[in-house]
Coordinates of C-alpha atoms and ligand atoms in Angstrom, one line a residue:
X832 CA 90.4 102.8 115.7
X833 CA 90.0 103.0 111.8
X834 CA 93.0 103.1 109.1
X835 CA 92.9 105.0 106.2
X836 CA 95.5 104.8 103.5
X837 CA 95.8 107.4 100.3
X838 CA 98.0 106.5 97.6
X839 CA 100.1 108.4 95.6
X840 CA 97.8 110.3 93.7
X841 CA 95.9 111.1 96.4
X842 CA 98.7 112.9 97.8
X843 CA 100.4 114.2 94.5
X844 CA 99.2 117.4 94.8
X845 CA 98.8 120.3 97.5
X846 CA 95.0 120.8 97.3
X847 CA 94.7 117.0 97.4
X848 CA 96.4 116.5 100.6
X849 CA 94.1 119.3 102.0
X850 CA 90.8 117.8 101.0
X851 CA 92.9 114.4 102.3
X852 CA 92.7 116.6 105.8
X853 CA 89.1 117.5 105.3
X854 CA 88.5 113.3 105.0
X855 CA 90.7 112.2 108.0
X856 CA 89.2 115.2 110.3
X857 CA 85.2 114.3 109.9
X858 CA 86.1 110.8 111.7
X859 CA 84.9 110.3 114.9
X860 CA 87.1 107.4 116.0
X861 CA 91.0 107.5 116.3
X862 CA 92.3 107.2 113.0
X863 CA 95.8 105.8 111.9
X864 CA 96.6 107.9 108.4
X865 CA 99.3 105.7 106.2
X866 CA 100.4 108.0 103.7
X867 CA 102.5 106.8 100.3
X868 CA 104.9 109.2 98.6
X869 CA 103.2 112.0 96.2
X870 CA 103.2 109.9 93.0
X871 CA 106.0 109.9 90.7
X872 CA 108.5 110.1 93.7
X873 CA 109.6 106.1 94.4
X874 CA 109.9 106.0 90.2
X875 CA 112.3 109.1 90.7
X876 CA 114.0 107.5 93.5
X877 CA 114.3 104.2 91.5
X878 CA 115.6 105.9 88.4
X879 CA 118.7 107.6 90.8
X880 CA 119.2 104.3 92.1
X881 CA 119.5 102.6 88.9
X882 CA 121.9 105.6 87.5
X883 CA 124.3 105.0 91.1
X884 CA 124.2 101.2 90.5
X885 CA 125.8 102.0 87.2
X886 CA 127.7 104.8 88.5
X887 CA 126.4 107.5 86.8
X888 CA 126.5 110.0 88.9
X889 CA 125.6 113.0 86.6
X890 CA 122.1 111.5 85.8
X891 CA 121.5 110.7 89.4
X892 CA 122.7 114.5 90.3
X893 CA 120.1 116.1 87.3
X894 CA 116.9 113.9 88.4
X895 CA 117.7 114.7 92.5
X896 CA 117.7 118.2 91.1
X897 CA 114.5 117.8 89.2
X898 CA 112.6 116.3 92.0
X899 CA 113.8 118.6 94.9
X900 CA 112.3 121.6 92.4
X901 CA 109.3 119.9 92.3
X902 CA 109.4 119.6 96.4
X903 CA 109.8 123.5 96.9
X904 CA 107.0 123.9 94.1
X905 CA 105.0 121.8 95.9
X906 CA 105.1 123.4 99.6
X907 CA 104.4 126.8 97.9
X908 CA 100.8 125.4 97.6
X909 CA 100.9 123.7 100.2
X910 CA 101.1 125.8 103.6
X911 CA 100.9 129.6 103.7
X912 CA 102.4 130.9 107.1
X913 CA 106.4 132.0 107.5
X914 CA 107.1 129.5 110.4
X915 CA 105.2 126.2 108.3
X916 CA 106.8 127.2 105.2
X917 CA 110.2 127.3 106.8
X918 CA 109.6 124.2 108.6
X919 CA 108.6 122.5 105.5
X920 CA 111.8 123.6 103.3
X921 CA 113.8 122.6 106.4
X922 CA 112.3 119.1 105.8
X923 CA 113.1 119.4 101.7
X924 CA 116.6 120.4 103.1
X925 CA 117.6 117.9 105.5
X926 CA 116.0 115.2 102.5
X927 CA 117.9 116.4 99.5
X928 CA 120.9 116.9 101.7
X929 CA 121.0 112.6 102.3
X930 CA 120.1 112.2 98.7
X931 CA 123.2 114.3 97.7
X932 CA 125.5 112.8 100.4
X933 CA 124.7 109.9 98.4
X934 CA 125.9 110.5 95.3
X935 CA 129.3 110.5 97.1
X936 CA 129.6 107.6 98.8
X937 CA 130.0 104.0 97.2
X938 CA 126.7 102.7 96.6
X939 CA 125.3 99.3 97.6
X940 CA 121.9 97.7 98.1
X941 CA 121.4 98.8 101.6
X942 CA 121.7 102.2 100.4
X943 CA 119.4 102.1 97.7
X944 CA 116.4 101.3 100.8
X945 CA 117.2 104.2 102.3
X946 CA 117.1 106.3 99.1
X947 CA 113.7 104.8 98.1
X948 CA 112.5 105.4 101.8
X949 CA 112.8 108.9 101.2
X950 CA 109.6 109.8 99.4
X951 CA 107.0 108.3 101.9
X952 CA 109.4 110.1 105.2
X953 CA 108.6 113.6 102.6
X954 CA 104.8 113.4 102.3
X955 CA 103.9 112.3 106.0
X956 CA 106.5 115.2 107.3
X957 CA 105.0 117.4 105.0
X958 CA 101.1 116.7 105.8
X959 CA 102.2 116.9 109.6
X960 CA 103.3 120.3 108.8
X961 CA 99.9 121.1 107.5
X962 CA 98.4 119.3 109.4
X963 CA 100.1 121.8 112.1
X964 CA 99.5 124.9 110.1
X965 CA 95.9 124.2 110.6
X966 CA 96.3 123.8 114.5
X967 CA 94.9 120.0 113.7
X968 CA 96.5 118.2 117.0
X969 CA 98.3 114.9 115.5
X970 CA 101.2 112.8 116.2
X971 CA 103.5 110.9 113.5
X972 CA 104.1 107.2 114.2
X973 CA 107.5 106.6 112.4
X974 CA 107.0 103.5 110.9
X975 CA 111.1 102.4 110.8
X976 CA 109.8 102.0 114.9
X977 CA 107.1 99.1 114.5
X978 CA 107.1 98.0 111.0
X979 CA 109.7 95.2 110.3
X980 CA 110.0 92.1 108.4
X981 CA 111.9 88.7 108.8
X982 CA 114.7 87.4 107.4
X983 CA 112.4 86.2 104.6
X984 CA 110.9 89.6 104.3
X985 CA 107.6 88.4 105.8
X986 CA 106.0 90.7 108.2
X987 CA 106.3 90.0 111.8
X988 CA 102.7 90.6 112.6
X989 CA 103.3 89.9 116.9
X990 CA 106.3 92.0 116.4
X991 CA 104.0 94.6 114.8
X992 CA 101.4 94.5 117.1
X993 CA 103.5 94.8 120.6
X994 CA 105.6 97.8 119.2
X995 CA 102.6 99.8 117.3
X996 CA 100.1 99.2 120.7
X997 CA 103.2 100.5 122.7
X998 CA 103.6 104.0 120.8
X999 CA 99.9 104.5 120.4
X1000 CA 99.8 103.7 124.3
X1001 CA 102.4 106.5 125.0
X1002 CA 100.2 108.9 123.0
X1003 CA 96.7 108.1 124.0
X1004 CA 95.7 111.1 124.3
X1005 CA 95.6 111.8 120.5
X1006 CA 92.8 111.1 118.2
X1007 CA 94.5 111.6 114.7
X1008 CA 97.9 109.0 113.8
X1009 CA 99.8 110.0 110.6
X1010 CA 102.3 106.9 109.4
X1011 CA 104.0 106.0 106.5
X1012 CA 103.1 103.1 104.0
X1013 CA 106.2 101.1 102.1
X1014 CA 108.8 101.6 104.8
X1015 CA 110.0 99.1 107.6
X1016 CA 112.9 97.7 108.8
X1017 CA 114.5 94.2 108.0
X1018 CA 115.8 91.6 110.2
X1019 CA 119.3 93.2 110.1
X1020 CA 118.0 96.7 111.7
X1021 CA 118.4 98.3 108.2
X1022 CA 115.6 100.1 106.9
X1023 CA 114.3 97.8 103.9
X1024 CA 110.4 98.1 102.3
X1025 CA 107.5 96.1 101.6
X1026 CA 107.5 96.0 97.5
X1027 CA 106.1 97.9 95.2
X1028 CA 102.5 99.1 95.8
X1029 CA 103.9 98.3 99.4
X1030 CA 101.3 101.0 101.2
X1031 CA 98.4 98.5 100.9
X1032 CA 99.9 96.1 102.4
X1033 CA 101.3 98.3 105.3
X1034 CA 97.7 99.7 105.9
X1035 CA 96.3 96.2 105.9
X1036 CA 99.3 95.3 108.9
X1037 CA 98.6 98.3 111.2
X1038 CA 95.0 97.4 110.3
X1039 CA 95.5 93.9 111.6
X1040 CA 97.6 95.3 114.5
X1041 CA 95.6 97.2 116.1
X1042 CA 92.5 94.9 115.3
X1043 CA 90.5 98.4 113.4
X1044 CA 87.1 98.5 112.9
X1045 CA 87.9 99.3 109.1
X1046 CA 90.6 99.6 106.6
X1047 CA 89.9 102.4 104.0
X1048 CA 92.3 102.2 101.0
X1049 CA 91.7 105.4 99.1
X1050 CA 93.1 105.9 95.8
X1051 CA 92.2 107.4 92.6
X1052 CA 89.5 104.7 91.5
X1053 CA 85.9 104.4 93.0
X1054 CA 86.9 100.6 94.1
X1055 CA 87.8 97.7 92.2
X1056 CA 86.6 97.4 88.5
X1057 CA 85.3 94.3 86.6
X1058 CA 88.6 94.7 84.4
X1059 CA 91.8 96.7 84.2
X1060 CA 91.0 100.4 83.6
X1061 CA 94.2 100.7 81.8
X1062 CA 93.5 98.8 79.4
X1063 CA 89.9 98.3 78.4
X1064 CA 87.8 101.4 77.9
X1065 CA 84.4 100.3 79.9
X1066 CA 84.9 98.8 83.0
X1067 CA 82.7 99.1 86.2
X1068 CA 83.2 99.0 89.8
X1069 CA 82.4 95.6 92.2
X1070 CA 80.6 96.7 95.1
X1071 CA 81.5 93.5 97.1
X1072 CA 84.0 91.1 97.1
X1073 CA 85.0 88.2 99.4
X1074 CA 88.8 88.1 100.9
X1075 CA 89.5 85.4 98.7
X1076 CA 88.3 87.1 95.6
X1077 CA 90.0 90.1 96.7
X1078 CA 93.0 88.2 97.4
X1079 CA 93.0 86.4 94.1
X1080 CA 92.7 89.5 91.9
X1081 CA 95.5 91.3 93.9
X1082 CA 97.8 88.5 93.6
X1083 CA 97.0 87.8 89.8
X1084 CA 97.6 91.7 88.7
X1085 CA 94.5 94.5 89.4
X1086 CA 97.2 97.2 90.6
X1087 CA 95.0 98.8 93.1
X1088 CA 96.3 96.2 95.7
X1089 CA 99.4 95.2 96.6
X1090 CA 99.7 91.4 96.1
X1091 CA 99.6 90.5 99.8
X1092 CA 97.6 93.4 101.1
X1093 CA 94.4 90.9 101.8
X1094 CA 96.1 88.3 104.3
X1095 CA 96.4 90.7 106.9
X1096 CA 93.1 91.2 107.5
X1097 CA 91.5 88.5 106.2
X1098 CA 93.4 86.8 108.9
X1099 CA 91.5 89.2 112.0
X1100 CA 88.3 89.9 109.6
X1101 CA 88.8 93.5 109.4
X1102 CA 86.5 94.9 106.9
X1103 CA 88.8 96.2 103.5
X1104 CA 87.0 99.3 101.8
X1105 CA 88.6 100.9 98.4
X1106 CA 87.7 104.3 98.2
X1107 CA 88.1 107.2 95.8
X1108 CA 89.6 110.0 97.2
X1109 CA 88.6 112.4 94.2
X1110 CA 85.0 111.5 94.6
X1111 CA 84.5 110.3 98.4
X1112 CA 80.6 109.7 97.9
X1113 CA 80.6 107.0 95.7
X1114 CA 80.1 103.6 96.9
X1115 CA 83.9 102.1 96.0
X1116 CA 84.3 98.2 97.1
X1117 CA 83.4 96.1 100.5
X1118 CA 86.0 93.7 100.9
X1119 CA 84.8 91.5 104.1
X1120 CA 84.1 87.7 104.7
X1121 CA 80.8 87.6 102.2
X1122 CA 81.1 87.6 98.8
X1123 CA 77.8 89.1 98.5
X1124 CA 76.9 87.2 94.8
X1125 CA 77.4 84.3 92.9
X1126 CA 79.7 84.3 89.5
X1127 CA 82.3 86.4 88.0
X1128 CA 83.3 89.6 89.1
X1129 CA 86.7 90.7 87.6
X1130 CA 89.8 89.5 85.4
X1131 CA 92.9 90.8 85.9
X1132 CA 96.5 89.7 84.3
X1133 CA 99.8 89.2 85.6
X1134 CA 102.7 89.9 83.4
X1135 CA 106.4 88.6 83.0
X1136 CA 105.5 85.2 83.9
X1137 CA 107.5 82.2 83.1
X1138 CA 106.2 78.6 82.2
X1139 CA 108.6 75.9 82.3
X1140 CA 107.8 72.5 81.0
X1141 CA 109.1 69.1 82.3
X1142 CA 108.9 66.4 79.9
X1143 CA 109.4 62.8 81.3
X1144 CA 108.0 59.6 80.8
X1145 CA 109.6 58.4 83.9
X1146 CA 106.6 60.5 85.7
X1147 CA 104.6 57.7 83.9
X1148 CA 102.4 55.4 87.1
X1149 CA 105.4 57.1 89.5
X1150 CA 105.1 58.5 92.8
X1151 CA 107.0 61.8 94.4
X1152 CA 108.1 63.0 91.2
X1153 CA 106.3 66.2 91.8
X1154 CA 107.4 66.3 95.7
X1155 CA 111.0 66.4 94.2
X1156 CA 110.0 68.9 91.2
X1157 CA 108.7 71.0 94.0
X1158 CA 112.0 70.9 96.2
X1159 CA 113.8 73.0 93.6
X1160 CA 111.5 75.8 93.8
X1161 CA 112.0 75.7 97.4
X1162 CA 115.6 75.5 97.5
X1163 CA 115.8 78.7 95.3
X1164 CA 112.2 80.2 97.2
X1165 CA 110.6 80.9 94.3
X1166 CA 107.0 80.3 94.3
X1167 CA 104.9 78.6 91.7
X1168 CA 101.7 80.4 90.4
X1169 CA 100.1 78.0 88.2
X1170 CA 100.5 74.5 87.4
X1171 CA 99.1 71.8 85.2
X1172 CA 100.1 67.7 84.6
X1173 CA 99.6 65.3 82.5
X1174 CA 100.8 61.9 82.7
X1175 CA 104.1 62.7 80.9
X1176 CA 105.0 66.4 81.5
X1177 CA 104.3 69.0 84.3
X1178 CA 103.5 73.0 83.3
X1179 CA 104.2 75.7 86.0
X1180 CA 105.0 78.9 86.0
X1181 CA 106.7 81.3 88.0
X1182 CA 107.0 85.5 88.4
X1183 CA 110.6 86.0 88.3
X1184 CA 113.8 84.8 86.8
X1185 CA 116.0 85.5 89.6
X1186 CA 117.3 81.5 90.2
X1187 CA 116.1 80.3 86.6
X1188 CA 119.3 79.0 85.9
X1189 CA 119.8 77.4 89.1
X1190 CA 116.5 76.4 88.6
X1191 CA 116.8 74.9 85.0
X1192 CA 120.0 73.1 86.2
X1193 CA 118.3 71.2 88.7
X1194 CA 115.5 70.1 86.7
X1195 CA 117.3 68.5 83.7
X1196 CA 117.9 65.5 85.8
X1197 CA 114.0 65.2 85.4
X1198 CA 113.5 65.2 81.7
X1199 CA 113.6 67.7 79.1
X1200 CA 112.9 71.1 79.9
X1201 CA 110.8 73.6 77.8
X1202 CA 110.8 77.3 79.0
X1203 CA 108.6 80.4 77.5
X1204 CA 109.0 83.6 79.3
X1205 CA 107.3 86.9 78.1
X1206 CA 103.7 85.1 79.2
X1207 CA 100.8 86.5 81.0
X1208 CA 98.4 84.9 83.7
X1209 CA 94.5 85.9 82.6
X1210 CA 92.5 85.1 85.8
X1211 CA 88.6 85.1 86.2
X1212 CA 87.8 85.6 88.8
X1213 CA 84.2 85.2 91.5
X1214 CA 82.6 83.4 94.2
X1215 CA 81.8 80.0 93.1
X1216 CA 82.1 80.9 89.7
X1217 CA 83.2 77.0 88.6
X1218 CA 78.8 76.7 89.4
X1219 CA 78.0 79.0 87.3
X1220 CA 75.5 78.4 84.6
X1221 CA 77.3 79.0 80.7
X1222 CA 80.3 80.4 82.5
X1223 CA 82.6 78.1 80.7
X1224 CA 81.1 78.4 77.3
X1225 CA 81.1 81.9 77.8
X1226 CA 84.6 82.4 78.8
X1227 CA 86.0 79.8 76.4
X1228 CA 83.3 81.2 73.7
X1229 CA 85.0 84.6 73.6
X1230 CA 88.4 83.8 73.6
X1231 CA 88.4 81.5 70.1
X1232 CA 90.9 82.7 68.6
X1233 CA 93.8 83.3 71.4
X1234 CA 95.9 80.3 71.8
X1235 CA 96.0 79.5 75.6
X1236 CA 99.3 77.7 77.0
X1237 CA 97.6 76.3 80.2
X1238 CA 94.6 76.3 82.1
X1239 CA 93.9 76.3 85.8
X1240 CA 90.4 75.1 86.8
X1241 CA 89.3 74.2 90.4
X1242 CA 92.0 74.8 92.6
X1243 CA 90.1 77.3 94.3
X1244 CA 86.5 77.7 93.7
X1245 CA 86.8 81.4 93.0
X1246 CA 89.9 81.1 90.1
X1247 CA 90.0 80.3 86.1
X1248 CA 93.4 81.2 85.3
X1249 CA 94.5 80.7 81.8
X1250 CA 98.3 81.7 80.5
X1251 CA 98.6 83.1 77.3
X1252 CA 101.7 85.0 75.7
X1253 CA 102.1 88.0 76.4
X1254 CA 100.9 89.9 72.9
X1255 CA 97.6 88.7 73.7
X1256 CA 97.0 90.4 76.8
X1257 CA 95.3 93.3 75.8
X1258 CA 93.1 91.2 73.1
X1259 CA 92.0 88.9 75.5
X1260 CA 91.1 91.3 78.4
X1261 CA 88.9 93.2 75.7
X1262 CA 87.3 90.2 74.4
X1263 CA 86.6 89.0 77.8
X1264 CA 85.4 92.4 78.8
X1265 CA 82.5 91.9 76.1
X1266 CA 82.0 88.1 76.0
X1267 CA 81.9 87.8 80.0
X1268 CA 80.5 91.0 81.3
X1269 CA 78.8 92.2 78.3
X1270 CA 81.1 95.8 77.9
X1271 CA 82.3 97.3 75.0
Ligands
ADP1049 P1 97.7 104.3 94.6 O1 98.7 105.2 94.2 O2 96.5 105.0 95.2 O3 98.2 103.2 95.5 P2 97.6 102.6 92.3 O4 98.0 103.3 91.0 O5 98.6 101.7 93.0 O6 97.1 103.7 93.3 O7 96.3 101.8 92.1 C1 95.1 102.4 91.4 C2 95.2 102.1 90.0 O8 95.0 100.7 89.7 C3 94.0 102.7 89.2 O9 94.2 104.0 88.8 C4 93.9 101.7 88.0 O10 94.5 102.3 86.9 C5 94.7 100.5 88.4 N1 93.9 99.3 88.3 C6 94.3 98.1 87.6 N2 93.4 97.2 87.7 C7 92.4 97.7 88.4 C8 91.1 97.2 88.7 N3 90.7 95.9 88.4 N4 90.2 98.0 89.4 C9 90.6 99.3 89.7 N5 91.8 99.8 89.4 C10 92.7 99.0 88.8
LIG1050 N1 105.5 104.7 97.2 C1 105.6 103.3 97.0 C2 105.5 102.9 95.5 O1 105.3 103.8 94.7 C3 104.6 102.6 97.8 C4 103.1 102.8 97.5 O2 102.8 103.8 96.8 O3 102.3 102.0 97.8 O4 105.6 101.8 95.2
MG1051 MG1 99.2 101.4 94.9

C-alpha cells in the first residue's frame, strides 16, 4: 500500500486534478489518495469564520458567494457528461447549503471546524466524481470515520490504525483509496482538524497506519530547497534528508511540511518522498533513516516567536530553578522552542501568546522578566553539521552585521538555531543563502 498526498495547488485547478488522476492510476500497488482543499479555499473558509465570530454576516454572505462561483466554475472544467455534472453541482449544493445555514445560526467554535472542514469534503467528492466519469473504480474513505485526536489534540495513532485497517478491510477488493487530509474528529465526537498545513501530517498518519511502503507528498516544489523559495531568489532542492533533519526544518518553518508531519513515520520508517506534481520526473527529496551527507543542507525561519528572559541571581549555585521555570510552561502547555542560561538569567522562547499573561504572572516570583515578541527562529540545519570543517566561521562570518538575541548549539547534532528580530529575517536568510551555500 503507498500514500500519496497533493496539496492545494495540486488540486486548484481542473486539468491539475486530471493529470493528479493520470499519477495515482500508473501505480501498481493499492494507493490511499489524501486530497487537501483546492488552494485558496481553507483561507476563504477562515475569512467567513472570522467575519461570523464578529458577526458580520454580510461579509461572510459576499465571500460564501464568491467561493461557491468559483465551485460551479470549477466543475465546468472539470467533468463533461450530464449525469457527473449534475452529481457534482449536487455536491456544490448540499455544501453551500450548510455554509449558508450557517450564517443563521449563532456561531461558536465548534462550528467554525465544521465550516473549515468544508473545503477538503469538496475536492475529494469532486475527484470521486471524476474519478467516476472516467469509469476509474475507487472508493472514498471518509476520514471523520478513522481520523481522530485526543483530548490534547494528539493523534491517536492505535485508534487510527484499528479503524482505517477495518474500512480498507471491508473494501479489499479496491485498489485505488481517495481520503481527505486536515479533517478528523476530536475527543468530544465533533469534527475538529489537524492545523494548518494539516494534510502532511494526515498523509504521514494513514502512512504510519497502514505501515505503506512510501509516503509521497506532492506539492508544487520539486522537494525541499536549501532555503525558503519565498524569500530568496536561488535556492536548490536536497535530494536526501534524514527524519531528524526533515523534522527539524518542518518544525522550525520550511512550509512544505506540516510541523509534525515527520513523527509519524519516522516512528514505523516509512520512507517520506516530496514530489512536484507539475513536474513528476524530477528527482524531489528522499526523507528516510540516512541522511545520505555530512553538513548543512537547509535554513528555514520560524516567525511570531516570543523570548522571555528571567533575570535572577537567586539561580546563582542553585538547584531546580529550571525544573520550576519549566512547570509554568506545562501548567499552561505551551512548549518551549529554544532556550539558553547563564548563571544569572534564563532565555526561552515560545510560538504563541495564548497563556503569556498567565505565564508572565507566574514567573515574576522568579526574578525580573524581560519579554520581546515580533522575533524569528533562523535554524541551520544538517547531519552532523556541529563537525563540520569552517561551518561556524562560515555561518557566523556571514551574518556580521545582524544582531542575534540567542544562540542554540548542540542540543541536537543536526540544529544551529539562532533568534533574531523579526526585520532581519529576510536579510539574514539571503546572507546565509550566499555565505553558507554559496547562492546569490
Ligand atoms: P501544498 O499546498 O502542496 O501543501 P504548501 O504551500 O503548503 O503546498 O508548501 C509548498 C510551498 O512551501 C512551496 O511552494 C514553497 O513556497 C514553500 N516553502 C517554504 N520553504 C520551503 C523549502 N525550504 N523548500 C521547499 N518549499 C518551501
Ligand atoms: N486545507 C488545509 C489548509 O489549507 C490543509 C492543507 O492544505 O494541508 O491548511
Ligand atoms: Mg501544505
Amino acid at each position: 500500500m503507498k500514500v500519496m498526498k497533493f496539496g492545494g495547488t495540486s488540486v486548484g485547478k481542473p486539468e491539475r486534478m486530471h493529470h493528479i488522476v493520470s499519477l495515482v492510476t500508473k501505480e501498481e500497488e493499492p494507493t490511499i489518495v489524501v486530497l487537501s482543499a483546492l488552494s485558496g479555499t481553507t483561507n476563504a473558509l477562515v475569512e467567513i469564520g472570522d467575519y461570523l465570530s464578529k458577526g458580520n454576516r454580510t461579509s461572510a454572505k459576499q465571500c460564501i458567494e464568491k467561493l461557491e462561483a468559483h465551485y460551479h466554475t470549477f466543475v465546468k472544467e472539470l467533468v463533461k457528461k450530464k449525469e457527473s455534472v449534475a452529481k457534482a453541482e449536487s455536491i456544490i449544493a448540499e455544501h453551500f447549503e450548510f455554509l449558508n445555514i450557517i450564517l443563521k445560526i449563532s456561531f461558536s467554535e465548534a462550528l467554525s471546524k465544521d465550516l473549515l472542514a468544508q473545503g477538503e469534503l469538496l475536492s475529494t467528492k469532486l475527484f470521486c466524481t471524476y474519478l467516476e466519469e472516467q469509469g476509474i473504480d475507487h472508493f472514498l474513505l471518509p476520514a471523520l470515520e478513522f481520523m481522530v485526536i485526543d483530548s490534547y489534540d494528539e493523534p491517536q495513532v492505535s485508534v487510527i490504525k484499528n479503524k482505517l485497517g477495518l474500512l480498507l478491510k471491508k473494501h479489499k477488493n479496491k485498489k485505488l483509496f481517495v481520503t481527505q487530509g486536515y479533517i478528523c474528529r476530536n475527543s468530544r465526537g465533533e469534527v475538529d482538524n489537524l492545523k494548518r498545513g494539516g494534510s502532511d501530517y494526515s498523509a504521514s498518519l494513514i502512512a504510519a497506519a497502514v505501515t505503506a511502503t512510501v509516503c509521497e507528498i506532492w506539492t508544487d516544489i520539486d522537494g525541499m530547497h536549501n532555503n525558503d523559495p519565498r524569500i530568496v531568489k536561488k535556492t536548490i532542492p536536497v535530494e536526501q534528508l534524514s527524519f531528524e533533519e526533515a523534522a527539524e526544518l518542518a518544525y522550525f518553518g520550511a512550509k512544505i511540511l506540516h510541523p509534525a508531519s515527520i513523527w509519524p513515520a519516522q516512528q514505523f520508517k516509512i520512507p517520506v518522498k516530496l514530489l512536484n506534481t507539475m513536474q513528476p520526473g524530477a528527482k524531489g527529496t528522499l526523507i528516510t533513516e540516512q541522511a545520505g551527507s555530512v553538513g548543512v543542507k537547509a535554513v528555514a525561519a520560524k516567525d511570531n516567536i516570543i523570548a522571555i528572559r528571567i533575570k535572577s541571581s537567586r539561580m546563582l549555585l542553585a538547584y531546580g530553578f529550571l525544573r520550576k521555570i519549566f512547570e509554568v510552561f506545562e501548567k499552561y502547555r505551551t512548549p518551549i522552542d529554544m532556550i539558553t542560561t547563564s548563571e544569572v538569567a534564563v532565555s526561552l522562547t515560545i510560538d504563541h501568546s495564548v497563556h503569556l499573561k498567565e505565564i508572565v504572572k507566574e514567573l515574576e516570583p522568579f526574578g525580573s522578566i524581560e519579554l520581546d515578541e515580533k522575533q524569528t527562529i533562523i535554524s541551520v540545519v544538517g547531519n552532523e553539521i556541529s563537525k563540520t570543517d569552517d561551518m561556524v566561521k562560515k555561518l557566523f562570518g556571514s551574518i556580521m552585521n545582524i544582531p542575534v538575541r540567542m544562540v542554540s548549539y548542540g542540543g541536537s547534532p543536526h540544529n544551529i538555531s539562532l533568534l533574531v528580530s523579526a526585520e532581519y529575517k529576510i536579510k539574514i536568510l539571503k546572507q546565509l543563502n550566499k555565505g553558507m551555500f554559496g547562492l546569490e
